[in-house]
Short mmCIF file of C-alpha atoms in Angstrom, two decimals:
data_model
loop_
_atom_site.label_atom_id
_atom_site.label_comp_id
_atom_site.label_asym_id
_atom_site.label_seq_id
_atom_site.Cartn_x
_atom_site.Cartn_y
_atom_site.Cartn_z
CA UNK A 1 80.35 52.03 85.14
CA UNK A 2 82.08 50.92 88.29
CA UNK A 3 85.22 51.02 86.27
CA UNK A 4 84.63 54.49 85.54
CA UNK A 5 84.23 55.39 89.54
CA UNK A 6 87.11 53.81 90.15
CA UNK A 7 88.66 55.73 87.94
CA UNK A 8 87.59 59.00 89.01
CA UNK A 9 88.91 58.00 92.54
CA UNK A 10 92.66 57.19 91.19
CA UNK A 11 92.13 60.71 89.47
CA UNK A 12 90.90 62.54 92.36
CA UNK A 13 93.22 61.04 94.53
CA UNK A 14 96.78 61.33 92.04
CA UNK A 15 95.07 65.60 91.67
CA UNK A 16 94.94 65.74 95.39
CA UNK A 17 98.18 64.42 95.46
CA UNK A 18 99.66 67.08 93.20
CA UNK A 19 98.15 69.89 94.99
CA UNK A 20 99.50 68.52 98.38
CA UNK A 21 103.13 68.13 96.70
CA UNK A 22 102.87 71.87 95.26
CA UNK A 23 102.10 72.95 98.53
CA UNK A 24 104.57 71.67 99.83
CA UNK A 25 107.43 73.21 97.43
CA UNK A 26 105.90 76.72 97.47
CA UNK A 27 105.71 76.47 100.88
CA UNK A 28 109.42 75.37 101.04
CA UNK A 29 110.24 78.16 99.14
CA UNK A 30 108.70 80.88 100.75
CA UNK A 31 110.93 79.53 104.05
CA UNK A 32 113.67 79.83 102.09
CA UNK A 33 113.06 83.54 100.95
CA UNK A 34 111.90 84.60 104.15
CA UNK A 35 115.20 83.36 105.55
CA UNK A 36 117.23 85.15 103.21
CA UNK A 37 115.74 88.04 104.67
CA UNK A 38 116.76 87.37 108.08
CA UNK A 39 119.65 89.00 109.40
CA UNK A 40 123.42 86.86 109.34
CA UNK A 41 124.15 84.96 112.63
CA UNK A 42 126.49 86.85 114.80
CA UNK A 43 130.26 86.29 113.89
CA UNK A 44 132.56 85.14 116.64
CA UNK A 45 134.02 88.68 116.89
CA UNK A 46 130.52 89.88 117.63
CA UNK A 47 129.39 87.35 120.41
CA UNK A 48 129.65 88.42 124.37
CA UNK A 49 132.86 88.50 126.04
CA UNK A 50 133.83 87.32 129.65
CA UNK A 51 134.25 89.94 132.05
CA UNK A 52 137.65 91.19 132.76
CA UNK A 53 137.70 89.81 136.74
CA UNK A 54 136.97 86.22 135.42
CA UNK A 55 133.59 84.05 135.38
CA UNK A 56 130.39 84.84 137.18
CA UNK A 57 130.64 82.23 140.62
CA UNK A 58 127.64 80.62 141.24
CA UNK A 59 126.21 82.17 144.72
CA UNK A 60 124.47 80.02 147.20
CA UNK A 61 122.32 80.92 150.14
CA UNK A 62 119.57 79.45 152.68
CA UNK A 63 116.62 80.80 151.88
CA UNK A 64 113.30 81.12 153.78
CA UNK A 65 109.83 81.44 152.78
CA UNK A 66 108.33 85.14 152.51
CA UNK A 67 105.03 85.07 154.26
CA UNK A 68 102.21 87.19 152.15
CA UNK A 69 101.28 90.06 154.43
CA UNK A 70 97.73 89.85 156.25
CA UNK A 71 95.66 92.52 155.43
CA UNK A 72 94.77 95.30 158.21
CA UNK A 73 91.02 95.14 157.84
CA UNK A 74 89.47 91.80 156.55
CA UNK A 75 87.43 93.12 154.36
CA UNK A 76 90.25 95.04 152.82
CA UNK A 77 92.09 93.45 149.61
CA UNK A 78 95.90 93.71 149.28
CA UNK A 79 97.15 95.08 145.86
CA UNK A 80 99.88 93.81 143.99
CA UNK A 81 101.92 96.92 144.93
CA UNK A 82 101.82 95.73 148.75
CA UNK A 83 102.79 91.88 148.21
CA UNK A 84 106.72 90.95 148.14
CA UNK A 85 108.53 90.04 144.66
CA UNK A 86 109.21 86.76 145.68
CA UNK A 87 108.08 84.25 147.86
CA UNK A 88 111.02 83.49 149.34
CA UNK A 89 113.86 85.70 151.27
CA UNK A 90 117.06 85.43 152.36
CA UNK A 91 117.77 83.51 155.75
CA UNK A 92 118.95 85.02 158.91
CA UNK A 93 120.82 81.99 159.25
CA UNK A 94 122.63 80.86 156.76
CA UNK A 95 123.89 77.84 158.10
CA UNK A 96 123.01 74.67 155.83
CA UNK A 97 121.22 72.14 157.04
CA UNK A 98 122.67 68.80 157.68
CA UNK A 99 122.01 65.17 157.36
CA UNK A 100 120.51 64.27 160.79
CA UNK A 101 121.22 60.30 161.64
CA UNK A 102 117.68 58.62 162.11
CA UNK A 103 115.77 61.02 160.45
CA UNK A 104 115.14 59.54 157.19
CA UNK A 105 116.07 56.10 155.69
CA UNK A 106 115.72 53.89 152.87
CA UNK A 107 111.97 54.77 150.99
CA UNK A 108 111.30 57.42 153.79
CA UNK A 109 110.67 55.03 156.48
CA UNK A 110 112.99 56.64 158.79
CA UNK A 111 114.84 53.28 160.20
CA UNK A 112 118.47 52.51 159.16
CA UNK A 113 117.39 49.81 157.14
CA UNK A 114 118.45 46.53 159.64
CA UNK A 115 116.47 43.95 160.06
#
């Protein structure tokens, strides 16, 4: 009798087997015909072109942050309408800032390093 369980398990599991290996071929090739069904890839003739005045530059500016407006009345909420599209805005200034000697160091500690 335990030879006969045992048995039933190397069925059960060989059966489970087979279903798990069917499902995997019909579901590779159900991929396959939904893919076929896709359109092509563009062809080289078909992709994006570069402008005529060259490359896009990169632009860089300073910006600053964009302070969310108070409202007039506290009790008052502010509606997505009133707030800015960004949190951030263009500098005034647009000088960069620079390296300032003694300001910052080795792991933050603000000290050239000398001992």
């Amino acid at each position: 009798m335990a030879a006969s369980d045992a048995a039933w398990g190397v069925l059960g599991a060989f059966v489970g087997g087979l279903l798990i290996a069917g499902a995997l071929v019909w579901a590779v090739r159900l991929g396959i015909r939904v893919r076929r069904r896709e359109p092509t890839p563009p062809r080289p003739s078909e992709q994006p072109t570069r402008p005529t005045s060259g490359p896009v530059m990169e632009s860089q500016e300073v910006r600053e942050p964009n302070e969310v407006p108070r409202a007039q009345d506290e009790s008052e909420r502010l509606t997505p309408h009133e707030l800015h599209a960004s949190g951030t805005r263009r500098s005034g200034d647009q000088k960069r800032p620079r390296w300032s000697p003694g300001s910052s160091g080795s792991f933050g500690s603000g000290g050239s390093g000398a001992t």
